[in-house]
PDB file of C-alpha atoms in Angstrom:
ATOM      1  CA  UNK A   1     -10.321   6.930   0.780  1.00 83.00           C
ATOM      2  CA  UNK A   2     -10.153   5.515  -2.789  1.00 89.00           C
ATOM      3  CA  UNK A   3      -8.127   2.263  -3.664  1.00 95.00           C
ATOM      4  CA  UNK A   4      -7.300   1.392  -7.263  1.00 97.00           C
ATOM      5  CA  UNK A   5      -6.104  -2.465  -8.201  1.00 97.00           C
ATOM      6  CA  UNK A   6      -4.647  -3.764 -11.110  1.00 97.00           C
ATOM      7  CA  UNK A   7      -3.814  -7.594 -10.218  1.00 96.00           C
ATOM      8  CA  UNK A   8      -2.110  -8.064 -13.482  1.00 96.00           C
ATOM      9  CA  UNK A   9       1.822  -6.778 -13.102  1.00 96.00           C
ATOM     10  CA  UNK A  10       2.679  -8.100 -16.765  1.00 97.00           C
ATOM     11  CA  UNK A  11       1.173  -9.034 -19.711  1.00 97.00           C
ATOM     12  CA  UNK A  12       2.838 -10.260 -23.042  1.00 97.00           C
ATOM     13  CA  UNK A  13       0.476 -10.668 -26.265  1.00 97.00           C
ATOM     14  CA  UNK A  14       1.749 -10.589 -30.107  1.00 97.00           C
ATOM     15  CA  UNK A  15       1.810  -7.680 -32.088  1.00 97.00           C
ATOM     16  CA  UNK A  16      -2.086  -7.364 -33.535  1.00 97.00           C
ATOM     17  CA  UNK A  17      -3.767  -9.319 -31.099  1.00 97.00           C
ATOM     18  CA  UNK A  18      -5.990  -7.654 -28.286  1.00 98.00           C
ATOM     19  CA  UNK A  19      -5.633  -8.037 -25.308  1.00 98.00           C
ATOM     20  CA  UNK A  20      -7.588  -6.434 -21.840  1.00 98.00           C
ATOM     21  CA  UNK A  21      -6.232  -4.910 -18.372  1.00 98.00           C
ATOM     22  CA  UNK A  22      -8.010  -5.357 -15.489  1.00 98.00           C
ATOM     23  CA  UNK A  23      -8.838  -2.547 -12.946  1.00 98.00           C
ATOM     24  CA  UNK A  24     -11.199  -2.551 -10.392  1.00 98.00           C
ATOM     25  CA  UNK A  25     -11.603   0.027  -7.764  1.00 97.00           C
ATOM     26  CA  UNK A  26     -13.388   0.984  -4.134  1.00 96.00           C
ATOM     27  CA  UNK A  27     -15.078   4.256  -3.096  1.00 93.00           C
ATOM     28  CA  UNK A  28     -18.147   5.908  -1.764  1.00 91.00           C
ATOM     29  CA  UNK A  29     -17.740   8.941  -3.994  1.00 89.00           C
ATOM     30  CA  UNK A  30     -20.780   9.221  -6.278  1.00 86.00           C
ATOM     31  CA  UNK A  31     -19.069  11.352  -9.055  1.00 87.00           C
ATOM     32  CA  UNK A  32     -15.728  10.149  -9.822  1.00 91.00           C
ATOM     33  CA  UNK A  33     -14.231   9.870 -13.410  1.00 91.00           C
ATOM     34  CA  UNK A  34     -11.802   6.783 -14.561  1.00 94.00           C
ATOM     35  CA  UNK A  35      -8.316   7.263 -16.493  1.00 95.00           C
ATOM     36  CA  UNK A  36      -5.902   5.117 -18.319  1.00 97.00           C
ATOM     37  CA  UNK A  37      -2.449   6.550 -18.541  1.00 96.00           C
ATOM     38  CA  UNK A  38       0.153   5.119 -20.501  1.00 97.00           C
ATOM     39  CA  UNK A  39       3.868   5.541 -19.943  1.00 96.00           C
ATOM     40  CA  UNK A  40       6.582   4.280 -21.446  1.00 94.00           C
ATOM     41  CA  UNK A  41       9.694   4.321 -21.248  1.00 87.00           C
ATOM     42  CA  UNK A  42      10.312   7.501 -22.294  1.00 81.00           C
ATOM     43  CA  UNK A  43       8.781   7.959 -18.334  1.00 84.00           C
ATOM     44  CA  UNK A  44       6.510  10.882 -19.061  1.00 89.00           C
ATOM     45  CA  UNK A  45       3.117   9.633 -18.241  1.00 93.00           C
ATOM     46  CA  UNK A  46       0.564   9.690 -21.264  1.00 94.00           C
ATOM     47  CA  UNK A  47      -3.641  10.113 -21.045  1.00 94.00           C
ATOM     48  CA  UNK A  48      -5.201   7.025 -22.488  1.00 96.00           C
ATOM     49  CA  UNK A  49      -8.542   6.843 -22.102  1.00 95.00           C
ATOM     50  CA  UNK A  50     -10.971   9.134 -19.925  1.00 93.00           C
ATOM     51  CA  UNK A  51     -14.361   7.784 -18.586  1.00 93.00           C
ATOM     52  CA  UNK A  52     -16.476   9.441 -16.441  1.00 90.00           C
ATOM     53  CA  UNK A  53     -19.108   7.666 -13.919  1.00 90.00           C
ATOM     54  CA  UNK A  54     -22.248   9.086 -14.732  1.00 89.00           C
ATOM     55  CA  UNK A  55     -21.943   7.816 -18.170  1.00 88.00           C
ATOM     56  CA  UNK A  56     -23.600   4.649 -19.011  1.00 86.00           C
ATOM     57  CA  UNK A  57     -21.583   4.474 -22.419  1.00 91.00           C
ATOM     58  CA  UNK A  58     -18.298   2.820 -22.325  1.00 94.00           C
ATOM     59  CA  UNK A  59     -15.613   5.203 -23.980  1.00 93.00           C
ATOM     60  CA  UNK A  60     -13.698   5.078 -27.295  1.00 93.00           C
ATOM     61  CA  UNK A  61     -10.104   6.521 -28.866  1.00 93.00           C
ATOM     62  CA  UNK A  62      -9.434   4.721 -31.740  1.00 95.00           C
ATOM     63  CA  UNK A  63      -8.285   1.422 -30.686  1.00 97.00           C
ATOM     64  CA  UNK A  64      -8.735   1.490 -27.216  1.00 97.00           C
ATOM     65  CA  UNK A  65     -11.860   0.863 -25.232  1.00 97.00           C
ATOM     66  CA  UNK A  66     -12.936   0.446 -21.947  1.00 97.00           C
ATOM     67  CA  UNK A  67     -15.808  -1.797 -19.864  1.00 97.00           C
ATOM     68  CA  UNK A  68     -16.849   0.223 -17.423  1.00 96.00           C
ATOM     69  CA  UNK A  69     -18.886  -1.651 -14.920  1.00 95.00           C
ATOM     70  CA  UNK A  70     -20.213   0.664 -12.108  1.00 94.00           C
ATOM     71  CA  UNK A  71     -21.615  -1.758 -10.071  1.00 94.00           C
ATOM     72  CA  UNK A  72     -19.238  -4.099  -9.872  1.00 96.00           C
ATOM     73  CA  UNK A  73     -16.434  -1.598 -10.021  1.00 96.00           C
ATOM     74  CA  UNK A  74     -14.600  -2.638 -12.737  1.00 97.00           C
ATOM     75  CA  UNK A  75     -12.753  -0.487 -15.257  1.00 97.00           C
ATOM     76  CA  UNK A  76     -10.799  -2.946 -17.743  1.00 98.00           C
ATOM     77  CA  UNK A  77      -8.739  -1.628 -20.872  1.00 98.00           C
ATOM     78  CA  UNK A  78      -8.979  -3.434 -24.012  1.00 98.00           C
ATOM     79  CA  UNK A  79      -6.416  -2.668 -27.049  1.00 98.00           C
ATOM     80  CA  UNK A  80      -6.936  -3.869 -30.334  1.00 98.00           C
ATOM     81  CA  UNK A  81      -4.765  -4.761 -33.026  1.00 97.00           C
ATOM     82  CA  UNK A  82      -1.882  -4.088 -30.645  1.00 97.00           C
ATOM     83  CA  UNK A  83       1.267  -2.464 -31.653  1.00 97.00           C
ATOM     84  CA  UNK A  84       5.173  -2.317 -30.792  1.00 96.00           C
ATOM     85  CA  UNK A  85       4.519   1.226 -29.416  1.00 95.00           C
ATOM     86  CA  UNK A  86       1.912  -0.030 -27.334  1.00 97.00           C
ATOM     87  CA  UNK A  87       4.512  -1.506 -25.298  1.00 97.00           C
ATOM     88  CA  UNK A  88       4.657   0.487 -21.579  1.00 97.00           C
ATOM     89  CA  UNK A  89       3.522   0.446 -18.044  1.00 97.00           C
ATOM     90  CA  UNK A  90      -0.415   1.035 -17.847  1.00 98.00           C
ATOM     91  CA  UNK A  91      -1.649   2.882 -15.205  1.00 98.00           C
ATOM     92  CA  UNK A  92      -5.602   2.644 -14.257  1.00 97.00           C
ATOM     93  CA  UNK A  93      -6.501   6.041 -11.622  1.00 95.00           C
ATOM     94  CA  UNK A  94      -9.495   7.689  -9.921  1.00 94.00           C
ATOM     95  CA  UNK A  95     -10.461  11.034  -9.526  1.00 90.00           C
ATOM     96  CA  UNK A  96     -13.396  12.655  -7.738  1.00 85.00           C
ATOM     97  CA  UNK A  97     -15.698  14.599  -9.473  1.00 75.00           C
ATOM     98  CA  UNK A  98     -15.803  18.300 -10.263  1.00 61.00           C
ATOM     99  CA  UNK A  99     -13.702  20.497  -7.875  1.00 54.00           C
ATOM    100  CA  UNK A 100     -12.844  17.376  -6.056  1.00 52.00           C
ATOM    101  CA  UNK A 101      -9.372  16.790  -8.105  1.00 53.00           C
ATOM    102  CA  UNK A 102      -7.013  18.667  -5.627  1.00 59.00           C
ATOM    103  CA  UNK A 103      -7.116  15.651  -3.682  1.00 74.00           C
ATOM    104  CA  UNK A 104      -5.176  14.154  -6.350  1.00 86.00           C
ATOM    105  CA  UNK A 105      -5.376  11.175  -8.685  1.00 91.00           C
ATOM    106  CA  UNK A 106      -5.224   8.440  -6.610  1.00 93.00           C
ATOM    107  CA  UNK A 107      -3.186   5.465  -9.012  1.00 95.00           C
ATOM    108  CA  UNK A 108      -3.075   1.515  -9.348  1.00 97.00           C
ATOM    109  CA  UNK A 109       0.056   0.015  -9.469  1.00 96.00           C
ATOM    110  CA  UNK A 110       0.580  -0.758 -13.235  1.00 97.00           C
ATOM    111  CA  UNK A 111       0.285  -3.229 -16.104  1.00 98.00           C
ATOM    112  CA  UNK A 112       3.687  -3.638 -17.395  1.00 97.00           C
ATOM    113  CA  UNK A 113       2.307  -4.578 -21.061  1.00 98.00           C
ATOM    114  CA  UNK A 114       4.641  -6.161 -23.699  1.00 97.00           C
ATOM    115  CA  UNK A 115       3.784  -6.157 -27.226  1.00 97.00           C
ATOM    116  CA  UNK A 116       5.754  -8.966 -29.212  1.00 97.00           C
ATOM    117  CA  UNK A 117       6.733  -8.814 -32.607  1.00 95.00           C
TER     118      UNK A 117
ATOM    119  CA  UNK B   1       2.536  24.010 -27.889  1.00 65.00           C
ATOM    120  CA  UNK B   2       4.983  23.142 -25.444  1.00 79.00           C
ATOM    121  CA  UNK B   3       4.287  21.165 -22.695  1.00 92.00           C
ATOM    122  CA  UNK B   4       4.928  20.292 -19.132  1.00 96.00           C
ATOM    123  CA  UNK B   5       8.756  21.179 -18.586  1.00 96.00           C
ATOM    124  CA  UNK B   6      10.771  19.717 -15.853  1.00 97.00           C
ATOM    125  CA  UNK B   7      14.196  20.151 -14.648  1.00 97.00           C
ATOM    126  CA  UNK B   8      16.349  18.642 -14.126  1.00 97.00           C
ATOM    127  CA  UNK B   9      15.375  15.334 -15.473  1.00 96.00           C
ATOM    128  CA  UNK B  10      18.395  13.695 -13.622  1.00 97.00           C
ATOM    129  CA  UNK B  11      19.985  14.816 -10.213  1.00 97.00           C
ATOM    130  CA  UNK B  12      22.371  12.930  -7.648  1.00 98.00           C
ATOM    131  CA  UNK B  13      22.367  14.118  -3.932  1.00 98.00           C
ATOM    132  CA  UNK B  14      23.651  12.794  -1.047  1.00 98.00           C
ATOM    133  CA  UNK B  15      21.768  11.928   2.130  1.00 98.00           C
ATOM    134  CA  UNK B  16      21.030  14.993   4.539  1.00 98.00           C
ATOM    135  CA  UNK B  17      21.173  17.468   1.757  1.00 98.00           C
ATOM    136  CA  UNK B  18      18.197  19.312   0.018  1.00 98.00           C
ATOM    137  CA  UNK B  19      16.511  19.684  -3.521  1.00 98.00           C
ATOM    138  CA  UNK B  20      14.474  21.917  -5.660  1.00 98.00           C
ATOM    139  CA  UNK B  21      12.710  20.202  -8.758  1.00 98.00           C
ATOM    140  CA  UNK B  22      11.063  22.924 -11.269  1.00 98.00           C
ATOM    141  CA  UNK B  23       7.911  22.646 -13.320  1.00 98.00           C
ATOM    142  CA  UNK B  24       6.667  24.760 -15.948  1.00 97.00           C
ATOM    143  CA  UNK B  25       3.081  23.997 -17.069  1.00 96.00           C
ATOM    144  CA  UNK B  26       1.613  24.377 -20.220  1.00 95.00           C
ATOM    145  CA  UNK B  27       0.803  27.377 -21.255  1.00 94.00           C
ATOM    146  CA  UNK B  28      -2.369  28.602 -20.162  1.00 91.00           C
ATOM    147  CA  UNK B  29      -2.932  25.889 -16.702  1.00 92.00           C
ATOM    148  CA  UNK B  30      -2.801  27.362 -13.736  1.00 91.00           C
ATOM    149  CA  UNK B  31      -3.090  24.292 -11.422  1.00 91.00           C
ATOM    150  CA  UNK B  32       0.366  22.202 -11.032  1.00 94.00           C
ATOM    151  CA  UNK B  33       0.489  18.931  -9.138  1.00 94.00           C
ATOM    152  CA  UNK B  34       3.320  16.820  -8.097  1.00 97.00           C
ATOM    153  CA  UNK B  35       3.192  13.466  -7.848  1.00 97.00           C
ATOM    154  CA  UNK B  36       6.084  11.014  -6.324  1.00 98.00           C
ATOM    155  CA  UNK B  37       6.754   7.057  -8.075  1.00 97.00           C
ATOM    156  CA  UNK B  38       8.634   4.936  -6.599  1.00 96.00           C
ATOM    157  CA  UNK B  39       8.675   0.972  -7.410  1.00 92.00           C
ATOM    158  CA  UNK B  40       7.427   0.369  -3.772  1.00 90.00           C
ATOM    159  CA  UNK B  41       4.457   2.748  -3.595  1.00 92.00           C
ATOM    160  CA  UNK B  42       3.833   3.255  -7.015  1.00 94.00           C
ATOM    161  CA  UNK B  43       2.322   6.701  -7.583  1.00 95.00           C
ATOM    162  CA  UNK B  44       1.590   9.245  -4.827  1.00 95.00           C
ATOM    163  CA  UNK B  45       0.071  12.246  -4.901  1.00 94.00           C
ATOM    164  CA  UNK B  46       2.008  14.913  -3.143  1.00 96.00           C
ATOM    165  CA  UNK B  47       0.601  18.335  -3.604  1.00 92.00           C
ATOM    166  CA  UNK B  48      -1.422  20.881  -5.887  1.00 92.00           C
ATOM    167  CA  UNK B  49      -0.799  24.701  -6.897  1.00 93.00           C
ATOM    168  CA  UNK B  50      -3.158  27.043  -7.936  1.00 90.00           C
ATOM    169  CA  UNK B  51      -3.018  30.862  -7.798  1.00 90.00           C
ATOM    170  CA  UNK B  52       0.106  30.295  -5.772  1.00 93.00           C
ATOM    171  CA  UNK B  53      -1.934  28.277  -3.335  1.00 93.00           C
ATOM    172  CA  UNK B  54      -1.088  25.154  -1.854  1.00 92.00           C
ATOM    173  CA  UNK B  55      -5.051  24.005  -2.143  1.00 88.00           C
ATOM    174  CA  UNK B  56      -4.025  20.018  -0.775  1.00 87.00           C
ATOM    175  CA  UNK B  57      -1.518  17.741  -0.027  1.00 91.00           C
ATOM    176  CA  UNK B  58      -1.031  14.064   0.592  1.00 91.00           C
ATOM    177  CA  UNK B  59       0.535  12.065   2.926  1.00 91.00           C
ATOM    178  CA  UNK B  60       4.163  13.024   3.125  1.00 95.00           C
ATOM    179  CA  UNK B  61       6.169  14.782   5.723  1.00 96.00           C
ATOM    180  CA  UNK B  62       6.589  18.555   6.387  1.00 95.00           C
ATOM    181  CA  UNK B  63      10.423  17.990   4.380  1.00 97.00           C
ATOM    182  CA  UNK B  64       8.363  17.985   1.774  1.00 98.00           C
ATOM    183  CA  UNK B  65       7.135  21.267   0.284  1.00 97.00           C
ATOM    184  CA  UNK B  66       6.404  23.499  -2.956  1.00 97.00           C
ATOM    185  CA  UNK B  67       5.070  26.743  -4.063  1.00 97.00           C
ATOM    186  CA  UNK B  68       3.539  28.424  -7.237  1.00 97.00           C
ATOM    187  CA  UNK B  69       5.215  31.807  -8.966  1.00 97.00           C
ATOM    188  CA  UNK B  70       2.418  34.290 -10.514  1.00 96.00           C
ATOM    189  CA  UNK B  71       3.643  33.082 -13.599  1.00 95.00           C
ATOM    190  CA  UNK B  72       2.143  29.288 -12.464  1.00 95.00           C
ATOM    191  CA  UNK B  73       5.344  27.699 -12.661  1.00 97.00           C
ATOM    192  CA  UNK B  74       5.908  25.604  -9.559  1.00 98.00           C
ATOM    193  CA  UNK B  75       9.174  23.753  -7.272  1.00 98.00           C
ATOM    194  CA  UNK B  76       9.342  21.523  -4.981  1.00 98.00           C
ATOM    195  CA  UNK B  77      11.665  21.230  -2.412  1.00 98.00           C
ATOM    196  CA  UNK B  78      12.614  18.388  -0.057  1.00 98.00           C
ATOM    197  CA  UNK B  79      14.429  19.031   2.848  1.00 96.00           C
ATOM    198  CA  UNK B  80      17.143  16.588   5.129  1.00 97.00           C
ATOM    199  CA  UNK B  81      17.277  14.074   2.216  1.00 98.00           C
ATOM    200  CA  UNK B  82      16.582  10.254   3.018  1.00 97.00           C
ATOM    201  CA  UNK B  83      17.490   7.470   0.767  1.00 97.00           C
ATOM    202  CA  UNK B  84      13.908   6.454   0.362  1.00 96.00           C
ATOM    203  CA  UNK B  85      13.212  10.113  -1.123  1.00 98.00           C
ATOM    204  CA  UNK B  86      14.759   8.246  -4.214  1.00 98.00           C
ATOM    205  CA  UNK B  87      12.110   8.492  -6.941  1.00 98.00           C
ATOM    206  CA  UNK B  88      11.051  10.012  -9.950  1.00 97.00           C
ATOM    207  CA  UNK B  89       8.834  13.137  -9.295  1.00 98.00           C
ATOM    208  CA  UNK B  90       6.239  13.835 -11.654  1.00 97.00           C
ATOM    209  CA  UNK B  91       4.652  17.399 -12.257  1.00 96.00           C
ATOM    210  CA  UNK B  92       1.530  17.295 -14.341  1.00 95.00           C
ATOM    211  CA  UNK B  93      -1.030  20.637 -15.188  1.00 93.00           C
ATOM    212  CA  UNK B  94      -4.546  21.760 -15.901  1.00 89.00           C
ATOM    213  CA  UNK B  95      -6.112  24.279 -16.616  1.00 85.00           C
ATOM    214  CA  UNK B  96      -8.235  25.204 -13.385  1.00 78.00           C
ATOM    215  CA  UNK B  97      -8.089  24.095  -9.469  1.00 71.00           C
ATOM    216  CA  UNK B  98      -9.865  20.792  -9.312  1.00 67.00           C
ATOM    217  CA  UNK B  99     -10.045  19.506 -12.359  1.00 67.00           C
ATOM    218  CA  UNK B 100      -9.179  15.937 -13.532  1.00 71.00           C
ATOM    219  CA  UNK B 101      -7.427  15.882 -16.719  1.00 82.00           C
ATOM    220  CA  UNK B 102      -3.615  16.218 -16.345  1.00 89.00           C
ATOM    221  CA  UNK B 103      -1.297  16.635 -18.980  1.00 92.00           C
ATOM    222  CA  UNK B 104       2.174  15.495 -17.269  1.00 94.00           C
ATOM    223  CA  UNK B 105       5.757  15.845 -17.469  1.00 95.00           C
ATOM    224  CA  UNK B 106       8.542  13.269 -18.457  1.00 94.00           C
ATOM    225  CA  UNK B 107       9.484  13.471 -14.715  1.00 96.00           C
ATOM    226  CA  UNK B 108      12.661  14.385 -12.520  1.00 97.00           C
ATOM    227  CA  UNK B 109      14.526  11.181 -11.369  1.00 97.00           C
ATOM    228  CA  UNK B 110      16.115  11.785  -8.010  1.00 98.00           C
ATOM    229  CA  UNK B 111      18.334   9.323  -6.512  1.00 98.00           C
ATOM    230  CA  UNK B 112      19.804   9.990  -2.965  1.00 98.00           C
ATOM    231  CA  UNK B 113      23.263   8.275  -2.399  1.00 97.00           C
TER     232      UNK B 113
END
């Protein structure tokens, strides 16, 4: 079985500073792929940021980025110039590879990120 | 285009009783999955739908159940109603059996008096 942590329940930075959630993870899967999901408090749960393990190269939307460390198991977030709407519970998940997703998304239990004005 | 529909986004039951929570995917997906969040256990997988096949399902009791219409729109049922059954249920879609990517909808929240 797959376990996802994220030992940071809440984070507060200032609106346009950066600022990085931690995620690491546990499995013996050999294809898996990564996700960020945002959701705020609107509740409906939003796709960040996709990576997927047999990529070396960390991936990229716009202002968020991840550091995908295979090895060490380590998936952190990093937002830049952060913004009011950033503001939301983060969610870090695993999935298996190909075909494997009817086991489900298997979730951490949340960032609550605040972004100050 | 539209995307993942749920209803009702707010429902009140009473212990004992029973519920059905509807999804409509996007147009298109033919895989549904539900997905249960509570502040306790965070989020849970529950079960996924494709060509009106339950293909898995996570660790929850036999009150809970579902099913998929030709027309991929799914419900979920739970049966004999406990107070921890109190959550919001998620429903998220994708296009084929399997895959990763889920687009998701704003949730039902179910509280059990």
């Amino acid at each position: 079985a797959q376990t996802v942590t994220q030992s940071q329940p809440e984070m507060s930075v200032q609106e346009a500073e950066t600022v990085t959630l931690s995620c690491t993870y546990d499995t013996s899967e050999s294809n898996y792929y990564l996700f960020w999901y945002k959701q705020p408090p609107s509740r409906q749960m939003i796709l960040v940021i996709r990576q997927e393990a047999y990529k070396q190269q960390n991936a990229t939307e716009n202002r968020f980025s991840v550091n995908f460390q295979k090895a060490a198991k380590s998936f952190s977030l990093k937002i830049s110039d952060s913004q009011l709407g950033d503001t939301a519970m983060y969610f870090c998940a695993f999935g298996k590879g190909s075909g494997g997703g009817a086991d489900g998304l298997t979730f951490g239990k949340g960032t609550h990120l605040i972004i100050q004005p | 285009k539209a995307g993942v529909t749920q209803t009702p986004r707010y429902l009140i039951k009473t212990r004992g009783q029973q519920v059905t929570l509807s999804c409509s995917p996007i147009s298109g997906h033919r895989s549904v999955s539900w997905y249960q969040q509570t502040p306790g256990q965070g989020l849970q997988f529950l079960f996924e739908y494709f060509s009106e096949t339950q293909r898995n399902k996570g660790n929850f009791p036999g009150r809970f159940s579902g099913r998929q219409f030709s027309n991929s729109r799914s419900e979920m049922n739970v049966s004999t109603l406990e107070l921890g059954d109190s959550a919001l249920y998620l429903c998220a879609s994708t296009l084929t059996a399997g895959a990763n990517v889920l687009t998701f909808g704003a949730g039902s929240r179910l509280t059990v008096l």
